Tab-separated table of C-alpha atoms in Angstrom:
chain	number	residue	atom	x	y	z
A	20	UNK	CA	-183.964	144.219	110.915
A	21	UNK	CA	-187.332	142.678	110.642
A	22	UNK	CA	-189.298	141.657	113.657
A	23	UNK	CA	-192.714	140.450	112.654
A	24	UNK	CA	-193.949	143.449	114.557
A	25	UNK	CA	-191.829	145.431	112.219
A	26	UNK	CA	-191.828	143.729	108.878
A	27	UNK	CA	-194.563	146.120	107.894
A	28	UNK	CA	-192.155	149.020	108.181
A	29	UNK	CA	-190.274	147.749	105.196
A	30	UNK	CA	-187.998	150.736	105.080
A	31	UNK	CA	-185.510	150.216	107.848
A	32	UNK	CA	-182.201	151.953	107.432
A	33	UNK	CA	-180.545	149.491	109.817
A	34	UNK	CA	-178.714	146.354	108.851
A	35	UNK	CA	-181.236	143.894	107.489
A	36	UNK	CA	-181.560	140.566	109.266
A	37	UNK	CA	-179.253	137.995	107.791
A	38	UNK	CA	-180.888	135.543	105.437
A	39	UNK	CA	-181.348	132.070	106.842
A	40	UNK	CA	-178.475	129.762	105.993
A	41	UNK	CA	-176.252	132.542	104.742
A	42	UNK	CA	-174.971	133.595	108.103
A	43	UNK	CA	-171.322	134.561	107.873
A	44	UNK	CA	-169.615	133.706	111.146
A	45	UNK	CA	-169.543	137.265	112.440
A	46	UNK	CA	-172.888	138.442	111.108
A	47	UNK	CA	-175.857	138.726	113.444
A	48	UNK	CA	-178.062	135.653	113.616
A	49	UNK	CA	-181.409	135.967	111.876
A	50	UNK	CA	-184.528	136.693	113.858
A	51	UNK	CA	-187.262	134.067	114.327
A	52	UNK	CA	-190.807	134.511	115.511
A	53	UNK	CA	-191.978	131.863	117.962
A	54	UNK	CA	-195.501	130.434	118.165
A	55	UNK	CA	-196.555	128.144	121.003
A	56	UNK	CA	-199.488	125.719	121.127
A	57	UNK	CA	-200.356	125.657	124.813
A	58	UNK	CA	-202.390	122.460	124.634
A	59	UNK	CA	-203.976	120.112	122.132
A	60	UNK	CA	-207.025	121.622	120.473
A	61	UNK	CA	-205.731	125.214	120.601
A	62	UNK	CA	-203.961	127.211	117.908
A	63	UNK	CA	-200.333	128.187	118.012
A	64	UNK	CA	-200.113	131.690	119.457
A	65	UNK	CA	-197.302	134.178	118.972
A	66	UNK	CA	-195.088	134.149	122.068
A	67	UNK	CA	-192.162	136.329	121.053
A	68	UNK	CA	-188.998	136.265	119.034
A	69	UNK	CA	-185.399	135.140	119.282
A	70	UNK	CA	-182.166	135.004	117.324
A	71	UNK	CA	-180.724	131.688	116.131
A	72	UNK	CA	-178.353	130.624	113.362
A	73	UNK	CA	-180.742	128.061	111.867
A	74	UNK	CA	-184.193	126.524	112.227
A	75	UNK	CA	-183.087	123.639	114.469
A	76	UNK	CA	-181.374	125.944	116.899
A	77	UNK	CA	-184.347	128.293	116.771
A	78	UNK	CA	-186.643	125.455	117.889
A	79	UNK	CA	-184.277	124.456	120.688
A	80	UNK	CA	-183.832	128.026	121.850
A	81	UNK	CA	-187.579	128.576	121.669
A	82	UNK	CA	-188.099	125.572	123.939
A	83	UNK	CA	-185.637	126.972	126.483
A	84	UNK	CA	-186.937	130.510	126.245
A	85	UNK	CA	-190.701	130.150	125.925
A	86	UNK	CA	-191.606	126.795	127.476
A	87	UNK	CA	-189.726	126.617	130.771
A	88	UNK	CA	-192.971	125.959	132.635
A	89	UNK	CA	-194.944	123.554	130.479
A	90	UNK	CA	-196.365	126.406	128.439
A	91	UNK	CA	-196.566	124.348	125.307
A	92	UNK	CA	-196.981	121.013	123.562
A	93	UNK	CA	-195.841	122.252	120.160
A	94	UNK	CA	-193.679	125.034	118.759
A	95	UNK	CA	-193.448	126.846	115.443
A	96	UNK	CA	-190.544	129.050	114.495
A	97	UNK	CA	-190.824	131.280	111.453
A	98	UNK	CA	-188.108	133.493	109.983
A	99	UNK	CA	-189.245	137.019	110.852
A	100	UNK	CA	-188.283	138.108	107.352
A	101	UNK	CA	-190.884	135.705	105.901
A	102	UNK	CA	-193.815	137.373	107.567
A	103	UNK	CA	-195.899	139.629	105.393
A	104	UNK	CA	-197.895	142.243	107.276
A	105	UNK	CA	-200.606	144.673	106.316
A	106	UNK	CA	-199.505	148.248	105.711
A	107	UNK	CA	-199.435	150.012	109.110
A	108	UNK	CA	-200.135	153.365	107.467
A	109	UNK	CA	-203.336	152.051	105.944
A	110	UNK	CA	-204.721	151.568	109.474
A	111	UNK	CA	-208.230	152.944	109.053
A	112	UNK	CA	-209.163	152.358	105.448
A	113	UNK	CA	-207.814	148.819	105.178
A	114	UNK	CA	-210.027	147.572	107.996
A	115	UNK	CA	-212.936	149.909	107.388
A	116	UNK	CA	-215.237	147.763	105.298
A	117	UNK	CA	-217.041	145.996	108.186
A	118	UNK	CA	-217.951	149.374	109.685
A	119	UNK	CA	-221.569	150.286	109.106
A	120	UNK	CA	-222.272	146.630	108.552
A	121	UNK	CA	-223.702	145.869	111.952
A	122	UNK	CA	-225.997	143.330	110.334
A	123	UNK	CA	-223.016	140.990	110.284
A	124	UNK	CA	-223.407	140.650	114.053
A	125	UNK	CA	-226.091	138.643	115.790
A	126	UNK	CA	-226.696	141.531	118.179
A	127	UNK	CA	-228.055	143.611	115.245
A	128	UNK	CA	-231.256	141.620	115.255
A	129	UNK	CA	-234.110	142.258	117.653
A	130	UNK	CA	-235.027	139.397	119.869
A	131	UNK	CA	-238.608	138.201	119.609
A	132	UNK	CA	-240.135	137.383	122.923
A	133	UNK	CA	-240.723	133.764	123.600
A	134	UNK	CA	-238.592	132.506	120.728
A	135	UNK	CA	-236.106	130.055	122.092
A	136	UNK	CA	-232.856	128.644	120.728
A	137	UNK	CA	-232.332	131.575	118.344
B	25	UNK	CA	-202.549	163.965	126.557
B	26	UNK	CA	-203.576	167.470	125.624
B	27	UNK	CA	-200.264	169.248	125.278
B	28	UNK	CA	-197.321	167.301	123.977
B	29	UNK	CA	-194.337	169.461	124.823
B	30	UNK	CA	-191.263	168.654	122.806
B	31	UNK	CA	-187.897	168.806	124.485
B	32	UNK	CA	-185.316	171.027	122.763
B	33	UNK	CA	-183.463	167.880	121.747
B	34	UNK	CA	-186.442	166.537	119.838
B	35	UNK	CA	-186.770	169.816	118.035
B	36	UNK	CA	-183.142	169.572	117.015
B	37	UNK	CA	-183.659	166.121	115.592
B	38	UNK	CA	-186.623	167.242	113.540
B	39	UNK	CA	-186.138	170.896	112.665
B	40	UNK	CA	-189.088	171.105	110.312
B	41	UNK	CA	-191.898	168.686	111.085
B	42	UNK	CA	-193.175	167.277	107.819
B	43	UNK	CA	-196.868	166.801	107.169
B	44	UNK	CA	-196.279	163.101	107.749
B	45	UNK	CA	-194.730	163.780	111.151
B	46	UNK	CA	-197.580	166.058	112.124
B	47	UNK	CA	-200.136	163.427	111.205
B	48	UNK	CA	-198.043	160.829	113.037
B	49	UNK	CA	-197.833	162.963	116.144
B	50	UNK	CA	-201.585	163.543	116.094
B	51	UNK	CA	-202.264	159.824	115.789
B	52	UNK	CA	-199.700	159.067	118.513
B	53	UNK	CA	-201.275	161.622	120.853
B	54	UNK	CA	-204.697	160.129	120.214
B	55	UNK	CA	-203.512	156.602	121.042
B	56	UNK	CA	-201.839	157.800	124.255
B	57	UNK	CA	-204.912	159.841	125.249
B	58	UNK	CA	-207.069	156.745	124.794
B	59	UNK	CA	-204.581	154.799	126.931
B	60	UNK	CA	-204.189	152.383	124.046
B	61	UNK	CA	-200.890	150.824	122.910
B	62	UNK	CA	-198.222	151.970	120.481
B	63	UNK	CA	-196.897	149.167	118.270
B	64	UNK	CA	-193.486	149.005	116.544
B	65	UNK	CA	-194.653	150.018	113.079
B	66	UNK	CA	-196.464	153.111	114.381
B	67	UNK	CA	-195.073	156.591	114.059
B	68	UNK	CA	-193.648	157.725	117.384
B	69	UNK	CA	-191.773	160.815	118.596
B	70	UNK	CA	-187.986	160.451	118.500
B	71	UNK	CA	-187.851	161.091	122.251
B	72	UNK	CA	-190.314	158.288	122.959
B	73	UNK	CA	-188.285	155.838	120.893
B	74	UNK	CA	-185.062	156.923	122.558
B	75	UNK	CA	-186.450	156.805	126.096
B	76	UNK	CA	-187.898	153.342	125.560
B	77	UNK	CA	-184.786	151.977	123.891
B	78	UNK	CA	-182.743	153.183	126.840
B	79	UNK	CA	-185.169	151.937	129.483
B	80	UNK	CA	-185.865	148.527	127.954
B	81	UNK	CA	-182.238	147.794	127.111
B	82	UNK	CA	-181.103	148.867	130.586
B	83	UNK	CA	-183.738	146.583	131.977
B	84	UNK	CA	-182.415	143.746	129.791
B	85	UNK	CA	-178.819	144.442	130.829
B	86	UNK	CA	-179.915	144.361	134.482
B	87	UNK	CA	-181.382	140.897	134.039
B	88	UNK	CA	-178.200	139.639	132.399
B	89	UNK	CA	-175.824	141.179	134.961
B	90	UNK	CA	-178.301	140.147	137.663
B	91	UNK	CA	-177.531	136.506	136.929
B	92	UNK	CA	-174.065	136.882	138.450
B	93	UNK	CA	-174.583	137.307	142.208
B	94	UNK	CA	-176.770	134.206	142.322
B	95	UNK	CA	-174.900	132.147	139.749
B	96	UNK	CA	-171.870	132.504	142.023
B	97	UNK	CA	-173.791	130.625	144.721
B	98	UNK	CA	-175.048	127.694	142.661
B	99	UNK	CA	-172.054	125.544	143.659
B	100	UNK	CA	-172.466	126.595	147.283
B	101	UNK	CA	-176.217	125.999	147.637
B	102	UNK	CA	-176.844	124.058	150.879
B	103	UNK	CA	-178.949	121.303	149.277
B	104	UNK	CA	-179.772	119.752	145.934
B	105	UNK	CA	-183.243	121.310	146.116
B	106	UNK	CA	-181.813	124.791	146.666
B	107	UNK	CA	-179.331	124.259	143.857
B	108	UNK	CA	-182.108	123.294	141.442
B	109	UNK	CA	-184.191	126.308	142.489
B	110	UNK	CA	-181.267	128.685	142.090
B	111	UNK	CA	-180.441	127.306	138.651
B	112	UNK	CA	-184.054	127.760	137.560
B	113	UNK	CA	-184.020	131.333	138.828
B	114	UNK	CA	-180.791	132.234	137.068
B	115	UNK	CA	-182.130	130.633	133.885
B	116	UNK	CA	-185.278	132.756	134.222
B	117	UNK	CA	-183.140	135.870	134.478
B	118	UNK	CA	-181.397	134.984	131.230
B	119	UNK	CA	-184.847	134.478	129.715
B	120	UNK	CA	-186.092	137.815	131.011
B	121	UNK	CA	-183.062	139.500	129.493
B	122	UNK	CA	-183.882	137.901	126.143
B	123	UNK	CA	-187.572	138.894	126.227
B	124	UNK	CA	-186.497	142.453	126.924
B	125	UNK	CA	-183.784	142.561	124.262
B	126	UNK	CA	-186.415	141.398	121.767
B	127	UNK	CA	-188.724	144.206	122.846
B	128	UNK	CA	-185.923	146.786	122.659
B	129	UNK	CA	-184.961	145.594	119.200
B	130	UNK	CA	-188.429	146.338	117.815
B	131	UNK	CA	-187.546	150.025	118.321
B	132	UNK	CA	-184.836	149.754	115.687
B	133	UNK	CA	-181.548	149.097	117.496
B	134	UNK	CA	-180.074	145.693	116.555
B	135	UNK	CA	-179.281	143.273	119.353
B	136	UNK	CA	-175.520	143.276	118.755
B	137	UNK	CA	-175.494	147.034	119.187
B	138	UNK	CA	-177.334	146.675	122.504
B	139	UNK	CA	-174.786	144.067	123.633
B	140	UNK	CA	-171.950	146.377	122.636
B	141	UNK	CA	-173.446	149.203	124.662
B	142	UNK	CA	-173.357	146.989	127.745
B	143	UNK	CA	-169.907	145.540	127.121
B	144	UNK	CA	-168.348	148.922	126.360
B	145	UNK	CA	-169.801	150.335	129.553
B	146	UNK	CA	-171.856	152.883	127.631
B	147	UNK	CA	-175.138	151.470	128.904
B	148	UNK	CA	-176.159	151.309	132.545
B	149	UNK	CA	-177.814	148.520	134.481
B	150	UNK	CA	-179.523	148.457	137.862
B	151	UNK	CA	-177.133	149.606	140.580
B	152	UNK	CA	-178.324	146.854	142.931
B	153	UNK	CA	-176.188	144.249	141.155
B	154	UNK	CA	-173.030	146.111	142.051
B	155	UNK	CA	-173.402	145.047	145.664
B	156	UNK	CA	-171.685	141.812	146.682
B	157	UNK	CA	-173.524	138.643	147.752
B	158	UNK	CA	-171.507	137.494	150.748
B	159	UNK	CA	-173.430	134.652	152.384
B	160	UNK	CA	-176.131	132.127	151.572
B	161	UNK	CA	-178.615	134.379	153.379
B	162	UNK	CA	-177.970	136.961	150.676
B	163	UNK	CA	-179.719	134.610	148.229
B	164	UNK	CA	-182.746	134.987	150.470
B	165	UNK	CA	-182.457	138.764	150.780
B	166	UNK	CA	-181.967	139.150	147.031
B	167	UNK	CA	-185.071	137.096	146.280
B	168	UNK	CA	-187.223	138.739	148.918
B	169	UNK	CA	-186.078	142.367	148.674
B	170	UNK	CA	-184.471	142.774	145.258
B	171	UNK	CA	-186.969	140.683	143.315
B	172	UNK	CA	-189.717	142.041	145.556
B	173	UNK	CA	-188.822	145.607	144.611
B	174	UNK	CA	-188.512	144.581	140.976
B	175	UNK	CA	-192.042	143.145	141.034
B	176	UNK	CA	-193.525	146.324	142.524
B	177	UNK	CA	-191.775	148.256	139.779
B	178	UNK	CA	-192.653	145.842	136.990
B	179	UNK	CA	-196.328	145.140	137.600
B	180	UNK	CA	-197.379	148.641	136.444
B	181	UNK	CA	-195.010	148.294	133.473
B	182	UNK	CA	-197.256	145.505	132.154
B	183	UNK	CA	-199.522	148.407	131.157
B	184	UNK	CA	-196.749	150.468	129.558
B	185	UNK	CA	-197.963	152.219	126.430
B	186	UNK	CA	-195.415	150.440	124.236
B	187	UNK	CA	-196.964	147.078	123.296
B	188	UNK	CA	-193.841	144.877	123.087
B	189	UNK	CA	-192.554	146.191	126.435
B	190	UNK	CA	-195.864	145.536	128.176
B	191	UNK	CA	-196.054	142.019	126.727
B	192	UNK	CA	-192.502	141.224	127.843
B	193	UNK	CA	-193.300	142.482	131.330
B	194	UNK	CA	-196.412	140.316	131.603
B	195	UNK	CA	-194.256	137.274	130.943
B	196	UNK	CA	-191.547	138.451	133.352
B	197	UNK	CA	-194.002	139.204	136.168
B	198	UNK	CA	-195.625	135.788	135.890
B	199	UNK	CA	-192.258	134.144	136.429
B	200	UNK	CA	-190.870	136.587	138.952
B	201	UNK	CA	-193.226	135.781	141.816
B	202	UNK	CA	-191.499	132.422	142.340
B	203	UNK	CA	-188.232	134.330	142.714
B	204	UNK	CA	-189.539	136.398	145.556
B	205	UNK	CA	-191.182	133.486	147.340
B	206	UNK	CA	-188.102	131.293	147.239
B	207	UNK	CA	-186.082	134.179	148.710
B	208	UNK	CA	-188.588	134.655	151.495
B	209	UNK	CA	-188.492	130.932	152.186
B	210	UNK	CA	-184.686	130.917	152.437
B	211	UNK	CA	-184.833	133.726	154.997
B	212	UNK	CA	-187.665	132.083	156.903
B	213	UNK	CA	-185.710	128.842	157.175
B	214	UNK	CA	-182.607	130.636	158.386
B	215	UNK	CA	-184.577	132.826	160.777
B	216	UNK	CA	-186.128	129.724	162.367
B	217	UNK	CA	-182.721	128.028	162.625
B	218	UNK	CA	-179.835	128.475	165.028
B	219	UNK	CA	-179.052	131.929	166.458
B	220	UNK	CA	-176.087	132.127	164.074
B	221	UNK	CA	-178.326	131.355	161.085
B	222	UNK	CA	-180.858	133.927	162.205
B	223	UNK	CA	-178.080	136.482	162.574
B	224	UNK	CA	-176.894	135.662	159.060
B	225	UNK	CA	-180.423	136.327	157.740
B	226	UNK	CA	-180.664	139.601	159.671
B	227	UNK	CA	-177.286	140.714	158.383
B	228	UNK	CA	-178.347	140.054	154.775
B	229	UNK	CA	-181.567	142.034	155.252
B	230	UNK	CA	-179.596	144.875	156.826
B	231	UNK	CA	-177.283	145.104	153.846
B	232	UNK	CA	-179.901	144.777	151.099
B	233	UNK	CA	-182.656	146.966	152.573
B	234	UNK	CA	-181.405	150.397	151.497
B	235	UNK	CA	-180.024	149.355	148.084
B	236	UNK	CA	-183.377	147.641	147.361
B	237	UNK	CA	-185.261	150.847	148.189
B	238	UNK	CA	-182.961	152.768	145.876
B	239	UNK	CA	-183.884	150.433	143.005
B	240	UNK	CA	-186.961	152.616	142.444
B	241	UNK	CA	-184.680	155.443	141.370
B	242	UNK	CA	-184.090	158.958	142.710
B	243	UNK	CA	-186.723	160.902	144.634
B	244	UNK	CA	-189.449	162.393	142.454
B	245	UNK	CA	-188.042	165.921	142.535
B	246	UNK	CA	-184.671	164.568	141.352
B	247	UNK	CA	-186.131	162.543	138.512
B	248	UNK	CA	-187.044	164.877	135.645
B	249	UNK	CA	-187.429	162.109	133.040
B	250	UNK	CA	-190.154	160.447	135.104
B	251	UNK	CA	-192.606	163.237	134.348
B	252	UNK	CA	-192.317	162.757	130.605
B	253	UNK	CA	-192.470	158.973	130.958
B	254	UNK	CA	-195.681	159.330	132.913
B	255	UNK	CA	-197.188	161.613	130.270
B	256	UNK	CA	-196.317	158.960	127.718
B	257	UNK	CA	-197.960	156.259	129.862
B	258	UNK	CA	-194.700	154.332	130.046
B	259	UNK	CA	-194.515	154.877	133.781
B	260	UNK	CA	-197.742	154.716	135.767
B	261	UNK	CA	-196.548	155.646	139.259
B	262	UNK	CA	-193.723	157.860	140.461
B	263	UNK	CA	-190.530	156.461	142.000
B	264	UNK	CA	-191.533	157.594	145.484
B	265	UNK	CA	-195.055	156.189	145.208
B	266	UNK	CA	-193.671	152.775	144.301
B	267	UNK	CA	-191.013	152.935	147.008
B	268	UNK	CA	-193.623	153.809	149.650
B	269	UNK	CA	-195.813	150.945	148.496
B	270	UNK	CA	-192.872	148.543	148.755
B	271	UNK	CA	-191.957	149.695	152.281
B	272	UNK	CA	-195.545	149.078	153.351
B	273	UNK	CA	-195.391	145.531	152.042
B	274	UNK	CA	-192.041	144.502	153.496
B	275	UNK	CA	-192.564	146.043	156.937
B	276	UNK	CA	-195.477	143.621	157.299
B	277	UNK	CA	-193.656	140.622	155.810
B	278	UNK	CA	-190.550	141.097	157.960
B	279	UNK	CA	-192.630	140.395	161.066
B	280	UNK	CA	-193.391	136.886	159.814
B	281	UNK	CA	-189.673	136.362	159.365
B	282	UNK	CA	-189.075	137.454	162.936
B	283	UNK	CA	-186.444	139.859	161.652
B	284	UNK	CA	-186.289	143.658	161.563
B	285	UNK	CA	-185.672	146.274	158.901
B	286	UNK	CA	-182.656	148.490	159.575
B	287	UNK	CA	-184.733	151.666	159.596
B	288	UNK	CA	-186.403	153.075	162.733
B	289	UNK	CA	-188.130	155.827	160.756
B	290	UNK	CA	-190.639	153.504	159.086
B	291	UNK	CA	-194.168	154.587	159.935
B	292	UNK	CA	-197.542	154.933	158.318
B	293	UNK	CA	-198.584	158.548	157.929
B	294	UNK	CA	-202.317	158.629	158.618
B	295	UNK	CA	-202.712	162.055	157.032
B	296	UNK	CA	-201.070	161.299	153.703
B	297	UNK	CA	-201.990	157.615	153.745
B	298	UNK	CA	-198.403	156.814	152.822
B	299	UNK	CA	-195.536	154.873	154.281
B	300	UNK	CA	-192.523	156.872	155.391
B	301	UNK	CA	-188.966	155.700	155.811
B	302	UNK	CA	-185.564	157.043	156.793
B	303	UNK	CA	-183.355	159.124	154.537
B	304	UNK	CA	-181.506	157.109	151.899
B	305	UNK	CA	-177.882	157.733	151.039
B	306	UNK	CA	-178.242	159.099	147.521
B	307	UNK	CA	-174.556	159.938	147.278
B	308	UNK	CA	-173.876	156.235	147.489
B	309	UNK	CA	-176.492	155.606	144.796
B	310	UNK	CA	-174.854	158.017	142.360
B	311	UNK	CA	-171.397	156.713	143.169
B	312	UNK	CA	-172.482	153.162	142.361
B	313	UNK	CA	-174.250	154.373	139.229
B	314	UNK	CA	-171.064	156.080	138.087
B	315	UNK	CA	-169.216	152.797	138.359
B	316	UNK	CA	-167.684	153.195	141.785
B	317	UNK	CA	-169.754	150.584	143.613
B	318	UNK	CA	-168.215	147.587	145.337
B	319	UNK	CA	-168.650	145.199	142.389
B	320	UNK	CA	-169.002	147.280	139.204
B	321	UNK	CA	-165.591	146.338	137.804
B	322	UNK	CA	-166.004	142.676	138.706
B	323	UNK	CA	-169.470	142.399	137.128
B	324	UNK	CA	-168.375	144.007	133.884
B	325	UNK	CA	-165.209	141.951	133.706
B	326	UNK	CA	-167.161	138.751	134.229
B	327	UNK	CA	-169.696	139.748	131.576
B	328	UNK	CA	-167.000	140.519	128.978
B	329	UNK	CA	-165.207	137.310	129.817
B	330	UNK	CA	-168.404	135.295	129.341
B	331	UNK	CA	-169.076	137.026	126.033
B	332	UNK	CA	-165.559	136.360	124.751
B	333	UNK	CA	-165.498	132.788	126.002
B	334	UNK	CA	-168.767	132.156	124.215
B	335	UNK	CA	-167.482	133.441	120.879
B	336	UNK	CA	-166.412	130.032	119.609
B	337	UNK	CA	-169.875	128.613	120.332
B	338	UNK	CA	-171.557	131.373	118.353
B	339	UNK	CA	-169.081	130.958	115.513
B	340	UNK	CA	-169.455	127.180	115.458
B	341	UNK	CA	-173.249	127.426	115.410
B	342	UNK	CA	-173.141	129.872	112.510
B	343	UNK	CA	-170.620	127.720	110.606
B	344	UNK	CA	-172.731	124.610	111.148
B	345	UNK	CA	-175.865	126.414	109.964
B	346	UNK	CA	-174.061	127.612	106.832
B	347	UNK	CA	-172.707	124.137	106.098
B	348	UNK	CA	-176.113	122.539	106.503
B	349	UNK	CA	-177.747	125.125	104.274
B	350	UNK	CA	-175.111	124.467	101.614
B	351	UNK	CA	-175.677	120.713	101.768
B	352	UNK	CA	-179.407	121.219	101.460
B	353	UNK	CA	-178.843	123.303	98.342
B	354	UNK	CA	-176.625	120.709	96.738
B	355	UNK	CA	-179.081	117.912	97.545
């Protein structure tokens, strides 16, 4: 089992998701993560996941499941097992470096009176 | 959450908490205290995982079984417009079931296992779907009262502490409001029609009123799990609070319909600031929950039949995918 939310767990004792294209007829269909571009000029955003036997069916199912109300102009489906995530146990330390580096933000700097367009 | 009391069952599952578990629990408690969100890869207490898996999968099963009463009326819809609306609604319910199964799966139980739990009768679904839909007016009452109650219940769940559940509920709630409005519209049309049509609408409201109120679950003092769910920020309001809120809403809306609710005890209590209503028949609720409602057997039979009849489609899709993958390898 590997939802993108979960790929980071790595150590699931449950049945792993079937590899794409190697789906025996009775085995569970692999899991796909769905990304929807809501309109031109915007990025694809994660919408959710679904099961499908192959990429084509995943795209069709994603259309039916995540764009029933004109939510999108483009879809991506990605095998959940292909997603690599940061280590969830690293939480703090992995993302710590920007801390104490307020000078990376514009708000760190004092505004000088009368100076425009800065 | 200051004190995280463990139920005896949790203690059994984890006789000696490891250092890892203790750190996990501390982090979990901190996230809950901050009213932040737990995500799938986070450590969580076994009881939290179990409660959520049960709640989310039951919710998913309810959406899937909930397709039946209305699907049965698609061929009998009075106009092409109503047929299209009903089909869209039933399709939404399938979608809601799928969003919720996805959320449940992130807790570690594979989808096929969740399906099996429903098909084997091990898992429960909302008791409301074990009541029959007898007339076209029932499509109205289901939309207005059943989906209405579901919305009141689901809006606070958008803020459930488990991230994937909250996200699924946001999506569901966005789509659900059309369900309630179309139901209200069906009743309004019937209520402004002939006396026989109005009577049909009234009859549907009479039959669905009490079962809809019972959708919020047992009274607070009969619902021990609610307390823990509220401490975990899964549930934000008690069953009775939500039920009172719902009664307040529909007693106002029913006036516009020109119909009445079959309950002469409805009144606003100035002192408590809450809506009151007549006693509900909880024996009936538990009977239906135990499988002895009017339609339990029929709903389950239909669901199993649909699953079995769909087997060849699933097998064909898998075979086609395998064949295509093989061809791609050769080429």
